[in-house]
Coordinates of N, CA and C in Angstrom, one line a residue:
Chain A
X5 N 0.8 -1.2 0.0 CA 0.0 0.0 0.0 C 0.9 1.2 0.0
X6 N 0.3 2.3 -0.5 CA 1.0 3.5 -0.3 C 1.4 4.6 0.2
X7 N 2.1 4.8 1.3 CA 1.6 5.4 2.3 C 2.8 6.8 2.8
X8 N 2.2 7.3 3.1 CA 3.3 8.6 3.3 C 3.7 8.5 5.4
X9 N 4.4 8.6 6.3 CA 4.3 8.7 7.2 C 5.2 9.9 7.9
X10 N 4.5 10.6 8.6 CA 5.3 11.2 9.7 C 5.3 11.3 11.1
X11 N 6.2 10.8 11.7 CA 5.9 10.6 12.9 C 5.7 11.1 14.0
X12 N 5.8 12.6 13.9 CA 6.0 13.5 14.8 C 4.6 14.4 14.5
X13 N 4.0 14.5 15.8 CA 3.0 15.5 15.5 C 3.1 17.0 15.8
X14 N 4.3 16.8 16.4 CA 4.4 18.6 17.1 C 6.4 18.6 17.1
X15 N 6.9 19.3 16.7 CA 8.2 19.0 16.8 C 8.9 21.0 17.5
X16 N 9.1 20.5 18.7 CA 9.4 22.0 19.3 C 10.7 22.8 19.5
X17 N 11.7 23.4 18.9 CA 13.1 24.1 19.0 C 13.0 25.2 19.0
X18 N 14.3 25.5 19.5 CA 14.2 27.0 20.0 C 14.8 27.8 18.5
X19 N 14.7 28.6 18.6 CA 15.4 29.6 17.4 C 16.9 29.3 17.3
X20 N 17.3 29.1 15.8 CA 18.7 29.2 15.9 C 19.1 27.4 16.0
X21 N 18.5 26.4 16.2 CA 19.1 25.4 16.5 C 18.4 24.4 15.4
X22 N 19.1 23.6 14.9 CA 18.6 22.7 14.2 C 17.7 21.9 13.6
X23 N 16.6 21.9 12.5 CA 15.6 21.3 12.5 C 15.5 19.7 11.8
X24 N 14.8 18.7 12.2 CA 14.6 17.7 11.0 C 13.5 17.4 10.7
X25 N 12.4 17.6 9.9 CA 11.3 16.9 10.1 C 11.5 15.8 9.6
X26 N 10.8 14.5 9.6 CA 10.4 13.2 9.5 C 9.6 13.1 8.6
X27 N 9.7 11.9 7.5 CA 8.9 11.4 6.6 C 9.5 10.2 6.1
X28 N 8.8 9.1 6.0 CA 8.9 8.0 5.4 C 7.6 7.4 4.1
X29 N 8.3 7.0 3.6 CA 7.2 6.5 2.8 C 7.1 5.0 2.7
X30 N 6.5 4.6 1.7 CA 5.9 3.4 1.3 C 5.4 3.2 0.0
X31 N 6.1 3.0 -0.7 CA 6.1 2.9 -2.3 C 7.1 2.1 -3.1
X32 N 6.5 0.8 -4.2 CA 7.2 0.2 -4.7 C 7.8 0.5 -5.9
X33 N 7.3 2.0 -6.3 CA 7.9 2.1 -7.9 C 8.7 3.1 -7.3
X34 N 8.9 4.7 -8.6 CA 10.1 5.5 -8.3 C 9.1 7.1 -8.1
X35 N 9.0 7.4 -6.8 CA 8.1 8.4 -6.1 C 8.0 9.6 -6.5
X36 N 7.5 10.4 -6.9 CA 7.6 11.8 -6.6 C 7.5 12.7 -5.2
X37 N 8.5 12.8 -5.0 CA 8.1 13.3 -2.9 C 7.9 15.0 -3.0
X38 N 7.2 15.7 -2.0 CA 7.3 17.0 -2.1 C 6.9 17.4 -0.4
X39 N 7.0 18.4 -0.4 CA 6.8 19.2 1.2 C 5.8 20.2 0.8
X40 N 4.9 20.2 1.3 CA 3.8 21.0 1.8 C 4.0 22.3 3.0
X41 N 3.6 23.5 3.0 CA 3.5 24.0 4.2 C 2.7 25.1 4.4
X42 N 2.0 24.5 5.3 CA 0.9 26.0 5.8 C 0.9 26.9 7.1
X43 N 1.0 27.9 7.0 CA 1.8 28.9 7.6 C 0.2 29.5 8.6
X44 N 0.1 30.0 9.7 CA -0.9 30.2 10.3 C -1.9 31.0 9.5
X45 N -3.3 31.0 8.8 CA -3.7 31.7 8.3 C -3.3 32.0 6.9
X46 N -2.8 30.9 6.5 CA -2.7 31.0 5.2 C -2.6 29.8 4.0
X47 N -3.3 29.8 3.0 CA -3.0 28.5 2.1 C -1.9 27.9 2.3
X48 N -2.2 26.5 2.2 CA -1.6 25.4 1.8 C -0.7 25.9 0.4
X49 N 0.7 25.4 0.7 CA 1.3 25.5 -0.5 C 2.8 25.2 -0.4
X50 N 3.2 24.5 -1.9 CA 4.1 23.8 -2.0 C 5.7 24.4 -1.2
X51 N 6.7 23.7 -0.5 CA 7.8 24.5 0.1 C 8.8 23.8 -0.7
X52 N 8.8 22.2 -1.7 CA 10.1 21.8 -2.1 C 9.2 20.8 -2.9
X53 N 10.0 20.1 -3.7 CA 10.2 18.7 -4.1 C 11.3 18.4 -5.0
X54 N 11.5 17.1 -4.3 CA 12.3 16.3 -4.5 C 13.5 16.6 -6.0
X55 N 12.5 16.7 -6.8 CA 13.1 16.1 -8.3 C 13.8 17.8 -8.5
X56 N 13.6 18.8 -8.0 CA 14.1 20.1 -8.6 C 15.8 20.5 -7.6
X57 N 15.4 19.8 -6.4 CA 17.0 19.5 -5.2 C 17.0 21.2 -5.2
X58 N 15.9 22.0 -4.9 CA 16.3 23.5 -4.3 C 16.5 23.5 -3.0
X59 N 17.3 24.4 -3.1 CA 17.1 24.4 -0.9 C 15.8 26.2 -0.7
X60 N 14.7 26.0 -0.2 CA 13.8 26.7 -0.4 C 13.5 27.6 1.3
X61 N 14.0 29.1 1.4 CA 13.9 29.4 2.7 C 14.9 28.5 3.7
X62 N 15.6 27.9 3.1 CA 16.7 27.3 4.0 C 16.5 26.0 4.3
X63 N 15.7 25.4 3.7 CA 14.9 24.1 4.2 C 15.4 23.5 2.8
X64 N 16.3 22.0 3.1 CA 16.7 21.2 1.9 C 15.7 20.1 2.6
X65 N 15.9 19.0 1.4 CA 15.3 17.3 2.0 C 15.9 15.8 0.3
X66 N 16.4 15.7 0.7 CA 16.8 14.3 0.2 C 16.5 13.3 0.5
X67 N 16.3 12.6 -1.1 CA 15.2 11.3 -0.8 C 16.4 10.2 -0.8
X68 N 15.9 9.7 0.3 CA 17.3 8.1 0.6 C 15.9 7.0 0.2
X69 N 16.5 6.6 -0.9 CA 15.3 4.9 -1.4 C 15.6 4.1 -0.7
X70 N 17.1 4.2 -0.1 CA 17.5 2.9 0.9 C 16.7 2.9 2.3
X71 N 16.4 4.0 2.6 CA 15.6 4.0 4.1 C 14.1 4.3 3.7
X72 N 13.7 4.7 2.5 CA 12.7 5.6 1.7 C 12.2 6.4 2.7
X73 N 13.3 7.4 3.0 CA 13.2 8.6 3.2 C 13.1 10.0 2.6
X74 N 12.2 11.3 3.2 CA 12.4 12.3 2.4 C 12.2 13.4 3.8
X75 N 13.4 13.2 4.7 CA 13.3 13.9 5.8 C 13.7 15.5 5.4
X76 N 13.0 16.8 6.0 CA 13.0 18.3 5.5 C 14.1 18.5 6.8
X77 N 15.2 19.1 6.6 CA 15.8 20.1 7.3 C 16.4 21.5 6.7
X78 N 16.2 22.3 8.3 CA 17.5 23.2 8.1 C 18.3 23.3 9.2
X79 N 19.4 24.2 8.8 CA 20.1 24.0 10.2 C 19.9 24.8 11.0
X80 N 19.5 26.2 10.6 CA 19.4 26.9 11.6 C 17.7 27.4 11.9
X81 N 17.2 26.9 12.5 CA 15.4 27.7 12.5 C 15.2 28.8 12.4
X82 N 14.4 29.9 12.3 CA 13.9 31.0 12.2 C 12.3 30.8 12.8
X83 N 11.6 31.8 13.7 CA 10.4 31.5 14.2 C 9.7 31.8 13.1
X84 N 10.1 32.5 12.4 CA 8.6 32.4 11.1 C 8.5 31.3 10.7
X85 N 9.7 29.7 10.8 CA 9.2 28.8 10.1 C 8.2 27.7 11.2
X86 N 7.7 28.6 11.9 CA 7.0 27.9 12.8 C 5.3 27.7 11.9
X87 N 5.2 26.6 12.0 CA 3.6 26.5 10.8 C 3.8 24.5 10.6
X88 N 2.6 24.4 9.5 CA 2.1 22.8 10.1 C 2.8 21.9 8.3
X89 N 3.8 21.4 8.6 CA 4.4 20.8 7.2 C 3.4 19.2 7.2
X90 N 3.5 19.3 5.9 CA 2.9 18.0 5.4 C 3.9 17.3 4.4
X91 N 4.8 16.0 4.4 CA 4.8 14.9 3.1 C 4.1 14.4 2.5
X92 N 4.3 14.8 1.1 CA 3.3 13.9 0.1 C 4.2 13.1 -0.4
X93 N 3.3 12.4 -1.8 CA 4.3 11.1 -2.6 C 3.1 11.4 -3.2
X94 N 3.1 11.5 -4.8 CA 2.6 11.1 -5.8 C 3.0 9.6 -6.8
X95 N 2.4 8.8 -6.8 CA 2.4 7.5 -7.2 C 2.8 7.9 -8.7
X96 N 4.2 7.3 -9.4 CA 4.0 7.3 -10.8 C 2.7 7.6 -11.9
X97 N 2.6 8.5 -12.1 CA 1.6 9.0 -13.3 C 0.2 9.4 -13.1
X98 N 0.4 9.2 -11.8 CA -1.4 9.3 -11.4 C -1.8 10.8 -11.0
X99 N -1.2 11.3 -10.5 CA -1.3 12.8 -10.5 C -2.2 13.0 -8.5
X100 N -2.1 11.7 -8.3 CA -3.0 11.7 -6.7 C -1.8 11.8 -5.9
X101 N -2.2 13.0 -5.0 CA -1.2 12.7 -3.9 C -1.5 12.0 -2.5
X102 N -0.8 11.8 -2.1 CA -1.4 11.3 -0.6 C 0.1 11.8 0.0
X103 N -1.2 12.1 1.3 CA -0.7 13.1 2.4 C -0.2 12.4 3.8
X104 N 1.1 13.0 4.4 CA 1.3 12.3 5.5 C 0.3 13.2 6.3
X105 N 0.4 12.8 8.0 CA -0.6 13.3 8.5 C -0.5 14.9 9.4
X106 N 1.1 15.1 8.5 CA 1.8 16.7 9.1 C 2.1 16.6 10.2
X107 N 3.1 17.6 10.6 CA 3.7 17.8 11.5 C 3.6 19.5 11.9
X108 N 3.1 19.6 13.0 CA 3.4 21.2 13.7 C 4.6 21.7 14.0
X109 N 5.5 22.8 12.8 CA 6.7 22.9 13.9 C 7.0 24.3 14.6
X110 N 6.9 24.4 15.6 CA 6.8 25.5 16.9 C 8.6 25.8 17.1
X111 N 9.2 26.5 16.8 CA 10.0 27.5 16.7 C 10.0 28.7 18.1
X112 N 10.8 28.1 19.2 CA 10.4 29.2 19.9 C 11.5 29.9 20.4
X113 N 11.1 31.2 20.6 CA 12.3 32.6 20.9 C 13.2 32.2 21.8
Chain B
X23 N -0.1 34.4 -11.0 CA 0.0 33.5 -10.1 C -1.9 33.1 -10.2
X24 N -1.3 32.0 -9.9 CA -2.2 30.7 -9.4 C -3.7 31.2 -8.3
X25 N -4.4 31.2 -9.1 CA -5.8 31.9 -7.9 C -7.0 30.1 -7.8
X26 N -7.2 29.9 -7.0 CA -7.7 29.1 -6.5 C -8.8 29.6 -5.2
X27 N -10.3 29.5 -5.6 CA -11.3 30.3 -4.5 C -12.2 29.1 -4.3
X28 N -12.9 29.5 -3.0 CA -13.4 28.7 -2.6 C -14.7 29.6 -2.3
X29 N -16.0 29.7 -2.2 CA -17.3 30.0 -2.3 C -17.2 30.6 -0.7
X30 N -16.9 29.8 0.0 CA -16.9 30.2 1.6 C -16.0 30.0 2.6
X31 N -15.6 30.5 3.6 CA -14.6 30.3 4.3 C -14.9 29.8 5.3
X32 N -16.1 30.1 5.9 CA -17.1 29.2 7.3 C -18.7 28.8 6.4
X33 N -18.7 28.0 7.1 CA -20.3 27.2 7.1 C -20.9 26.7 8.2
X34 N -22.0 27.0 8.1 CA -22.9 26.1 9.6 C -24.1 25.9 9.2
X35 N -24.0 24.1 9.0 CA -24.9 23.4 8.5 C -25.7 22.9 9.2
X36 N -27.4 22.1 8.8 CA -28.0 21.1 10.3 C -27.5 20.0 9.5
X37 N -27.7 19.0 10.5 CA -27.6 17.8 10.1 C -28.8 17.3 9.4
X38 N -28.2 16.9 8.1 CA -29.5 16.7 7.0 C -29.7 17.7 6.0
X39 N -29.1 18.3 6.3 CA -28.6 19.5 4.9 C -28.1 19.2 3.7
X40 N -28.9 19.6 2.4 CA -27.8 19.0 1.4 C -26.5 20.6 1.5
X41 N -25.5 20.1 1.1 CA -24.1 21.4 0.9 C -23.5 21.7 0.0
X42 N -23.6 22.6 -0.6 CA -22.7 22.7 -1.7 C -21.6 23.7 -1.3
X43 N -20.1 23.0 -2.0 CA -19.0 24.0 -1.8 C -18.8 23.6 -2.8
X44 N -18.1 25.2 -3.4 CA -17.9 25.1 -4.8 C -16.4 25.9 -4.7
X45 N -15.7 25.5 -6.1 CA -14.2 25.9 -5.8 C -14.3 26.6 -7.2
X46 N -13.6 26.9 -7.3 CA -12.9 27.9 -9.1 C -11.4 28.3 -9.2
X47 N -10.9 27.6 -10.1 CA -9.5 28.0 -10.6 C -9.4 28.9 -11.7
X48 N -8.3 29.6 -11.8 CA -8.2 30.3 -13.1 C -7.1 30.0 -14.1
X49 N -6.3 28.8 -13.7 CA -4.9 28.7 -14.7 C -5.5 27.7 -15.7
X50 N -7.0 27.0 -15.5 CA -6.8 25.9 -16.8 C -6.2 25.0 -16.9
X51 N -6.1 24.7 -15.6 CA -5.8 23.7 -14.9 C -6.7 22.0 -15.1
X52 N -6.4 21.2 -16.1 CA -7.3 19.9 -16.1 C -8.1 18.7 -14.3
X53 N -6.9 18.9 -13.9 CA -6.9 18.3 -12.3 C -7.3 19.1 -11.8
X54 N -8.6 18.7 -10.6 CA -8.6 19.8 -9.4 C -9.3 18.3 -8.2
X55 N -9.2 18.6 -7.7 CA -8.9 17.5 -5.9 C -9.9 18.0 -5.0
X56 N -10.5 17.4 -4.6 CA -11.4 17.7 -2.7 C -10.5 16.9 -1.6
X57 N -10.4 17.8 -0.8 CA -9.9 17.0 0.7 C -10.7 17.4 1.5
X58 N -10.9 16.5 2.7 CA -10.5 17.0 3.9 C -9.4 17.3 4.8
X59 N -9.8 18.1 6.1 CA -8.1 18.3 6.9 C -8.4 18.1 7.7
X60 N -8.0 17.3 8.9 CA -8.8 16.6 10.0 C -7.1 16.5 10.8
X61 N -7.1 17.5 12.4 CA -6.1 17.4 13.2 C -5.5 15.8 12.8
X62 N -4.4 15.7 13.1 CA -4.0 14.2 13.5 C -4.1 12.9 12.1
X63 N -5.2 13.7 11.1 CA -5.1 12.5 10.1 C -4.3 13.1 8.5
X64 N -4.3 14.4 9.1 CA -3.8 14.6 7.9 C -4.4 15.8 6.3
X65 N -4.0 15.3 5.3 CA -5.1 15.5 4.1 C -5.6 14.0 3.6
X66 N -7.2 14.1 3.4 CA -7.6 12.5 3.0 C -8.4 13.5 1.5
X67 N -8.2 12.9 0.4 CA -8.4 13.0 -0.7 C -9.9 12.4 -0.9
X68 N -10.8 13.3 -1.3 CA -12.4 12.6 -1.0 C -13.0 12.1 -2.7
X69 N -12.2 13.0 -3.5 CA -12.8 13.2 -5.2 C -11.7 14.0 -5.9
X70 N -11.6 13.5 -7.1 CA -10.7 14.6 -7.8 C -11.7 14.1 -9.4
X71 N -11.1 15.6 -10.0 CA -11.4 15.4 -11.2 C -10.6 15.3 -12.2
X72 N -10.3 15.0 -13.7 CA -9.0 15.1 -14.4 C -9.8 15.9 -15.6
X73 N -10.5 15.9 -16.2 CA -11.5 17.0 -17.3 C -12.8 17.2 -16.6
X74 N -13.7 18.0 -17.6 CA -14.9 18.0 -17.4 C -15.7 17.0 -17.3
X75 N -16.9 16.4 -16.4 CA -17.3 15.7 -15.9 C -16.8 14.6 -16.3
X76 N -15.5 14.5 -15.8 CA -14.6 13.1 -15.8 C -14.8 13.1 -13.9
X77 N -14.8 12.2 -13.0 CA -14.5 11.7 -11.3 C -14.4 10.8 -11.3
X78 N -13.2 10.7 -9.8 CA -13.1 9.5 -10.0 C -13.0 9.8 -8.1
X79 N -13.4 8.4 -7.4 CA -13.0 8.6 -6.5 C -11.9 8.8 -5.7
X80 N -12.0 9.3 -4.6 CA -10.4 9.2 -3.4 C -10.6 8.3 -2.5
X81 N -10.5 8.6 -1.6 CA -10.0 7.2 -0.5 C -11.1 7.8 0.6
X82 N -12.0 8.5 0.8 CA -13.1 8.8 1.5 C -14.7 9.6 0.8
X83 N -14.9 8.5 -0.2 CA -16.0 9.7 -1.3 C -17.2 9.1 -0.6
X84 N -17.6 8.6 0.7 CA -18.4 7.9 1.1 C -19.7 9.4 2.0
X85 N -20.5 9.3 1.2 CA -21.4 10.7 2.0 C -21.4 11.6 0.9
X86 N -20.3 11.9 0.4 CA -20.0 13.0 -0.9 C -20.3 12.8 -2.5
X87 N -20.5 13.5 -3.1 CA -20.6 13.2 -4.7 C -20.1 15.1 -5.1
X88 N -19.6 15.0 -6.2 CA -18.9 16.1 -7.2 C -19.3 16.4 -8.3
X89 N -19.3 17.6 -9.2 CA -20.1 17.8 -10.3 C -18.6 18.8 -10.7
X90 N -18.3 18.3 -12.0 CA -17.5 19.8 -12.7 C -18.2 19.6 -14.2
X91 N -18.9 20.7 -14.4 CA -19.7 21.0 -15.5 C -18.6 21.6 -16.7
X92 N -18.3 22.6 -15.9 CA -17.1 23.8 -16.5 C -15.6 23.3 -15.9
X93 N -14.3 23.9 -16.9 CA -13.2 23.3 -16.4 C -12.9 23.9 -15.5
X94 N -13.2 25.5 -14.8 CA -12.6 26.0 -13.9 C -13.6 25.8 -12.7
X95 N -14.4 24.8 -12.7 CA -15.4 24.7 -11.6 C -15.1 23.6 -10.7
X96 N -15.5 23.1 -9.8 CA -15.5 21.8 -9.1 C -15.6 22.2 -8.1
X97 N -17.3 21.7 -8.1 CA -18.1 21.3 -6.6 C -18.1 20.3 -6.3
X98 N -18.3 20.6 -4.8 CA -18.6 19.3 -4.0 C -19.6 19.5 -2.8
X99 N -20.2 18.0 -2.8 CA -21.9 18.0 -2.4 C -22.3 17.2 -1.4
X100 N -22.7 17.5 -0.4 CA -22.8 16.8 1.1 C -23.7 16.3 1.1
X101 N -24.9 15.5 0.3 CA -26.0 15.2 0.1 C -27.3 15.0 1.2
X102 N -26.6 14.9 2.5 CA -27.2 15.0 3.6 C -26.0 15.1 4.8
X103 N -25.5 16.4 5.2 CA -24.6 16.3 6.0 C -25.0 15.5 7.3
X104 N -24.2 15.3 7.6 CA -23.9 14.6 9.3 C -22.8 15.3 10.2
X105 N -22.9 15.4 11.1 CA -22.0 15.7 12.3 C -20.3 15.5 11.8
X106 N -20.4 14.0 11.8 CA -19.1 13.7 10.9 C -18.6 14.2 9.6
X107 N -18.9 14.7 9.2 CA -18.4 15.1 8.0 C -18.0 17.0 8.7
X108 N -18.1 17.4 9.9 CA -17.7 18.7 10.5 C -15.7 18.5 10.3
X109 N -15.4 19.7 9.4 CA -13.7 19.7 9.0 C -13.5 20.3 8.2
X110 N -12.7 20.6 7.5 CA -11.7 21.7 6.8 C -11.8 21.2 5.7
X111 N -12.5 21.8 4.4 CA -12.4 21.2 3.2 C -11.9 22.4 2.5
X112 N -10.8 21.5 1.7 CA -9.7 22.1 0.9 C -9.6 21.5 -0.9
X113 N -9.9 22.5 -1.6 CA -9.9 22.5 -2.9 C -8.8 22.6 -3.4
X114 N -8.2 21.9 -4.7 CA -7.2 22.2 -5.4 C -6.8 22.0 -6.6
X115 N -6.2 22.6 -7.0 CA -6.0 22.4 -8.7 C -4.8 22.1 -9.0
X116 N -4.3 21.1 -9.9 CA -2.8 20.6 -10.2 C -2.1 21.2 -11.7
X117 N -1.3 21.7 -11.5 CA 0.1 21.8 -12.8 C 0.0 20.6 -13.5
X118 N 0.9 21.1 -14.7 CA 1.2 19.9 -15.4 C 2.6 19.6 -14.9
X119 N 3.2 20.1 -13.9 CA 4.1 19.9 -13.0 C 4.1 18.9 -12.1
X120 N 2.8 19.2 -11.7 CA 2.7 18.2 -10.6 C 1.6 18.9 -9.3
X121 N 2.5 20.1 -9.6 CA 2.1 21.1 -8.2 C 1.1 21.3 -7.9
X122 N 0.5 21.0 -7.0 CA -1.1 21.6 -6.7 C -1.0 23.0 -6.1
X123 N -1.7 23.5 -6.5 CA -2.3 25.0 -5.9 C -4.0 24.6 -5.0
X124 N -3.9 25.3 -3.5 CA -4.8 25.3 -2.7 C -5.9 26.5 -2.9
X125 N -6.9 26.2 -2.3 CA -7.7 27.2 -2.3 C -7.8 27.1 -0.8
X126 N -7.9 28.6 -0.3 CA -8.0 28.5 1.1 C -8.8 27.9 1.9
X127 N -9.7 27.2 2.0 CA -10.4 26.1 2.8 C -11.7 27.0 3.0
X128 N -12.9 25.5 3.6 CA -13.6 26.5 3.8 C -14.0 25.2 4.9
X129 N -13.8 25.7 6.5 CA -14.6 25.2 7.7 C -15.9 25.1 7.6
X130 N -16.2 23.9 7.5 CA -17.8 23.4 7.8 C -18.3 22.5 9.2
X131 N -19.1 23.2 9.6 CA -19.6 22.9 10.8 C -20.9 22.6 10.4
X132 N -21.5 21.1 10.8 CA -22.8 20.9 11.1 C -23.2 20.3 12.6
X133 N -23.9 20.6 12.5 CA -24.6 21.0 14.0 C -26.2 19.9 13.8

C-alpha cells in the first residue's frame, strides 16, 4: 500500500538550532516526494520537491530509497518557520497525492 | 499566479442538509482535488477530477458526490450532511508539473 508517514505530531526548538522533520514513505515504484507548508492563516502551499533538489527558505530534503526517506531540514530555525508541514508522494503517473498526517513545527524565541 | 477560490470560508450546517462548496480555478488547470483536513489525520483526498465531468473517486467519497460541468469549476456535495463530516475542506488544482495550488479552505460545521 502506499503510504506517506510522519511521525511526529508537534516537533518543538528554539530559534537558531537545528531542525529535522520526518517522513517516510511506502512505495514500490520510483516516487515523486514534495513538502507542503501552511503557515498560520494561510494557504496550503508547496515548500520543495524532490526532483528540482532547491534548498527553499533554507529548508533542503533528500530522498534516501534505501531508508525511503524524504526527511526536511534546516540547520538553523527561524520562528517564522514555525507552521504545520505535510509529506506527500505522488504514485507514478497518477497525479494523486497522498498526504502524510503533518507535523506542527513550533519554533520558539 | 495561481488563484484558487473557494465559495466560503465558514459554514454552519444542520444535520440533513444538502451542501454545496464550490471551488474555481483560473490557470486551466485539467486536475482539481477535494480534501478534507482533519487534526492528527492529515489531508484524506475525498474526489478529484482530471476534465470535465470526468470523477473518479479518493480514498473517502463515502457521504459526498462532485459535479465539474465547467473546467474551472468543481463542486462538492454533502448530500445529507452529518455531524461527521464537520472539518476543513480544501480544494485544489494541479500543474502539469505536478504542483497543486490550494484554495483556502472552507470550515464546515454541522450541528
Amino acid at each position: 500500500a502506499q503510504r506517506v508517514t510522519q511521525p511526529e505530531k508537534l516537533l518543538s526548538v528554539f530559534k537558531g538550532a537545528p531542525v529535522e522533520l520526518k517522513c517516510n514513505y511506502s512505495y514500490s515504484g520510483s516516487p515523486e516526494l514534495f513538502w507542503y507548508v501552511q503557515y498560520s492563516r494561510q494557504r496550503l502551499q508547496l515548500l520543495l520537491r524532490h526532483i528540482s533538489r532547491e534548498s527553499i527558505k533554507g529548508f533542503t530534503a533528500d530522498l534516501n530509497k534505501g531508508e525511503t526517506s524524504f526527511h526536511l531540514k534546516k540547520p538553523f530555525a527561524q520562528e517564522e518557520d514555525s507552521a504545520m508541514y505535510y509529506c506527500a508522494l505522488i504514485p507514478s503517473n497518477t497525479g494523486k497525492l497522498i498526504f502524510g498526517q503533518g507535523t506542527t513545527l513550533q519554533v520558539k524565541p | 499566479d495561481v488563484k484558487v477560490t473557494q465559495s466560503s470560508r465558514y459554514l454552519v450546517k444542520r444535520t440533513g442538509e444538502k451542501v454545496f462548496l464550490e471551488c474555481v480555478q483560473d490557470m486551466d488547470h485539467e486536475n482539481m482535488f477535494w480534501y478534507r483536513q482533519d487534526p492528527g489525520l492529515g489531508l484524506r483526498l475525498i474526489y478529484f477530477s482530471y476534465d470535465v465531468k470526468m470523477k473518479e473517486k479518493g480514498d473517502i467519497p463515502e457521504g459526498y458526490s462532485v459535479s465539474r460541468e465547467k473546467k474551472e469549476r468543481f463542486s462538492l456535495i454533502l448530500e445529507s450532511a452529518s455531524t461527521n463530516q464537520t472539518s476543513m475542506y480544501l480544494c485544489a488544482s494541479m500543474a502539469a508539473s505536478y504542483e497543486q495550488y490550494f484554495g483556502p479552505g472552507t470550515r464546515l460545521t454541522v450541528t
